[in-house]
Amino acid sequence: MRRERFARGESGPEFHVAQLWESAALWEADAADAQEVGEDCTAELAALTTVLSLRWGGPAVLDLAGRLERVAMGLPVGPPLDLLCGVVPRLHSWRAGGRWVGIGAGQGGPELPYQVVVAIGAGAVPGG
């Protein structure tokens, strides 16, 4: 299976990434409105983390800053972390059977929408 994009995510060999929540673009938002949207995004992530932690225990948290630096330098980063690191600074992940489930929230740039994303993959969390 090769990587395929769809309206709200991307799939590839042994992984799927999907957008669960997205704000409006912030091109013309003032600072107070942008901050409020950021707080809404953080609240969405916190609620999902709480629900998933009730089911699977506390998450492992993977900092993706190093992966973003590698991408910026043109160095390889494996999927799906190559997709996630441009939007999500940290990935909260759990093991569920032979798969991992990760969620994160962030913004690809100061005027872009905030997003909450989920990633599901086979085996161990990549880079975890």
CSV table of C-alpha atoms in Angstrom, one decimal:
chain,number,residue,atom,x,y,z
A,1,MET,CA,0.0,0.0,0.0
A,2,ARG,CA,1.3,3.4,-0.9
A,3,ARG,CA,0.5,6.6,0.9
A,4,GLU,CA,-2.8,8.1,0.1
A,5,ARG,CA,-4.3,11.5,1.0
A,6,PHE,CA,-8.0,12.0,1.7
A,7,ALA,CA,-10.0,15.0,2.7
A,8,ARG,CA,-9.2,14.9,6.4
A,9,GLY,CA,-6.0,12.8,6.6
A,10,GLU,CA,-3.6,10.4,5.1
A,11,SER,CA,-2.9,6.7,5.2
A,12,GLY,CA,0.1,4.6,4.4
A,13,PRO,CA,1.7,1.3,5.1
A,14,GLU,CA,0.7,0.4,8.6
A,15,PHE,CA,-0.7,3.9,9.7
A,16,HIS,CA,-3.6,6.2,9.4
A,17,VAL,CA,-3.7,9.9,10.4
A,18,ALA,CA,-7.0,11.8,10.6
A,19,GLN,CA,-8.1,15.2,11.6
A,20,LEU,CA,-10.7,15.0,14.4
A,21,TRP,CA,-11.3,18.8,15.0
A,22,GLU,CA,-10.3,21.9,13.1
A,23,SER,CA,-10.8,25.6,13.8
A,24,ALA,CA,-11.3,28.2,11.1
A,25,ALA,CA,-8.3,29.7,9.5
A,26,LEU,CA,-6.9,32.6,11.5
A,27,TRP,CA,-5.9,34.9,8.7
A,28,GLU,CA,-7.9,37.9,9.9
A,29,ALA,CA,-8.3,36.9,13.6
A,30,ASP,CA,-7.2,39.3,16.3
A,31,ALA,CA,-4.9,38.1,19.0
A,32,ALA,CA,-7.7,37.6,21.6
A,33,ASP,CA,-9.7,35.5,19.2
A,34,ALA,CA,-6.7,33.4,18.2
A,35,GLN,CA,-5.9,32.8,21.8
A,36,GLU,CA,-9.4,31.7,22.5
A,37,VAL,CA,-9.3,29.2,19.6
A,38,GLY,CA,-6.0,27.9,20.8
A,39,GLU,CA,-7.6,27.4,24.3
A,40,ASP,CA,-10.5,25.5,22.6
A,41,CYS,CA,-8.0,23.3,20.8
A,42,THR,CA,-6.2,22.5,24.1
A,43,ALA,CA,-9.5,21.7,25.8
A,44,GLU,CA,-10.4,19.3,23.0
A,45,LEU,CA,-7.1,17.5,23.3
A,46,ALA,CA,-7.4,17.4,27.1
A,47,ALA,CA,-10.9,15.9,26.9
A,48,LEU,CA,-9.8,13.2,24.5
A,49,THR,CA,-6.7,12.4,26.6
A,50,THR,CA,-8.9,12.0,29.6
A,51,VAL,CA,-11.3,9.6,27.9
A,52,LEU,CA,-8.5,7.5,26.3
A,53,SER,CA,-6.6,7.4,29.6
A,54,LEU,CA,-9.7,6.0,31.4
A,55,ARG,CA,-9.6,3.2,28.8
A,56,TRP,CA,-5.8,2.5,28.4
A,57,GLY,CA,-4.1,4.3,31.3
A,58,GLY,CA,-1.9,7.4,31.1
A,59,PRO,CA,-0.3,8.2,27.8
A,60,ALA,CA,3.3,8.1,26.8
A,61,VAL,CA,4.2,11.6,25.5
A,62,LEU,CA,6.6,11.9,22.6
A,63,ASP,CA,8.1,15.3,21.8
A,64,LEU,CA,8.2,15.9,18.1
A,65,ALA,CA,10.4,19.0,18.0
A,66,GLY,CA,13.5,17.0,17.0
A,67,ARG,CA,11.5,15.4,14.1
A,68,LEU,CA,10.4,18.9,12.9
A,69,GLU,CA,14.0,20.0,13.0
A,70,ARG,CA,15.1,17.0,10.9
A,71,VAL,CA,12.3,17.7,8.3
A,72,ALA,CA,13.4,21.4,8.2
A,73,MET,CA,17.0,20.3,7.4
A,74,GLY,CA,15.8,17.9,4.7
A,75,LEU,CA,16.6,14.8,6.7
A,76,PRO,CA,14.4,11.8,6.7
A,77,VAL,CA,11.7,11.3,9.3
A,78,GLY,CA,9.6,8.1,9.1
A,79,PRO,CA,5.8,8.1,8.7
A,80,PRO,CA,3.5,9.1,10.2
A,81,LEU,CA,5.8,11.4,12.4
A,82,ASP,CA,6.8,13.2,9.2
A,83,LEU,CA,3.1,14.3,8.9
A,84,LEU,CA,2.5,15.0,12.5
A,85,CYS,CA,5.5,17.0,13.4
A,86,GLY,CA,4.5,19.9,11.3
A,87,VAL,CA,1.3,20.4,13.2
A,88,VAL,CA,1.6,18.6,16.6
A,89,PRO,CA,4.4,19.5,19.0
A,90,ARG,CA,3.7,16.4,21.2
A,91,LEU,CA,2.0,13.1,20.6
A,92,HIS,CA,0.1,11.4,23.4
A,93,SER,CA,0.1,7.7,22.7
A,94,TRP,CA,-1.2,4.4,24.0
A,95,ARG,CA,-0.8,0.7,23.2
A,96,ALA,CA,-4.0,-1.0,22.2
A,97,GLY,CA,-3.4,-4.7,21.3
A,98,GLY,CA,-0.9,-4.8,18.5
A,99,ARG,CA,-1.5,-1.2,17.6
A,100,TRP,CA,-0.7,2.2,18.9
A,101,VAL,CA,-3.1,5.2,19.1
A,102,GLY,CA,-1.8,8.7,19.3
A,103,ILE,CA,-3.5,12.1,19.6
A,104,GLY,CA,-2.1,15.6,19.4
A,105,ALA,CA,-3.1,19.2,18.9
A,106,GLY,CA,-1.4,22.1,17.3
A,107,GLN,CA,-1.2,24.6,14.5
A,108,GLY,CA,0.9,24.4,11.3
A,109,GLY,CA,1.6,28.2,11.4
A,110,PRO,CA,0.4,31.3,13.1
A,111,GLU,CA,-2.5,32.0,10.7
A,112,LEU,CA,-3.4,28.4,9.9
A,113,PRO,CA,-6.2,26.5,11.7
A,114,TYR,CA,-5.7,24.7,15.0
A,115,GLN,CA,-6.2,21.0,14.7
A,116,VAL,CA,-6.6,17.9,16.8
A,117,VAL,CA,-5.4,14.8,15.0
A,118,VAL,CA,-5.4,11.0,15.7
A,119,ALA,CA,-2.8,8.6,14.4
A,120,ILE,CA,-3.2,4.8,14.5
A,121,GLY,CA,-0.4,2.4,13.5
A,122,ALA,CA,0.8,-1.1,13.7
A,123,GLY,CA,3.6,-2.2,16.1
A,124,ALA,CA,5.4,0.2,18.4
A,125,VAL,CA,5.0,3.9,18.4
A,126,PRO,CA,7.5,5.2,15.8
A,127,GLY,CA,10.4,6.8,17.6
A,128,GLY,CA,8.7,6.1,20.9
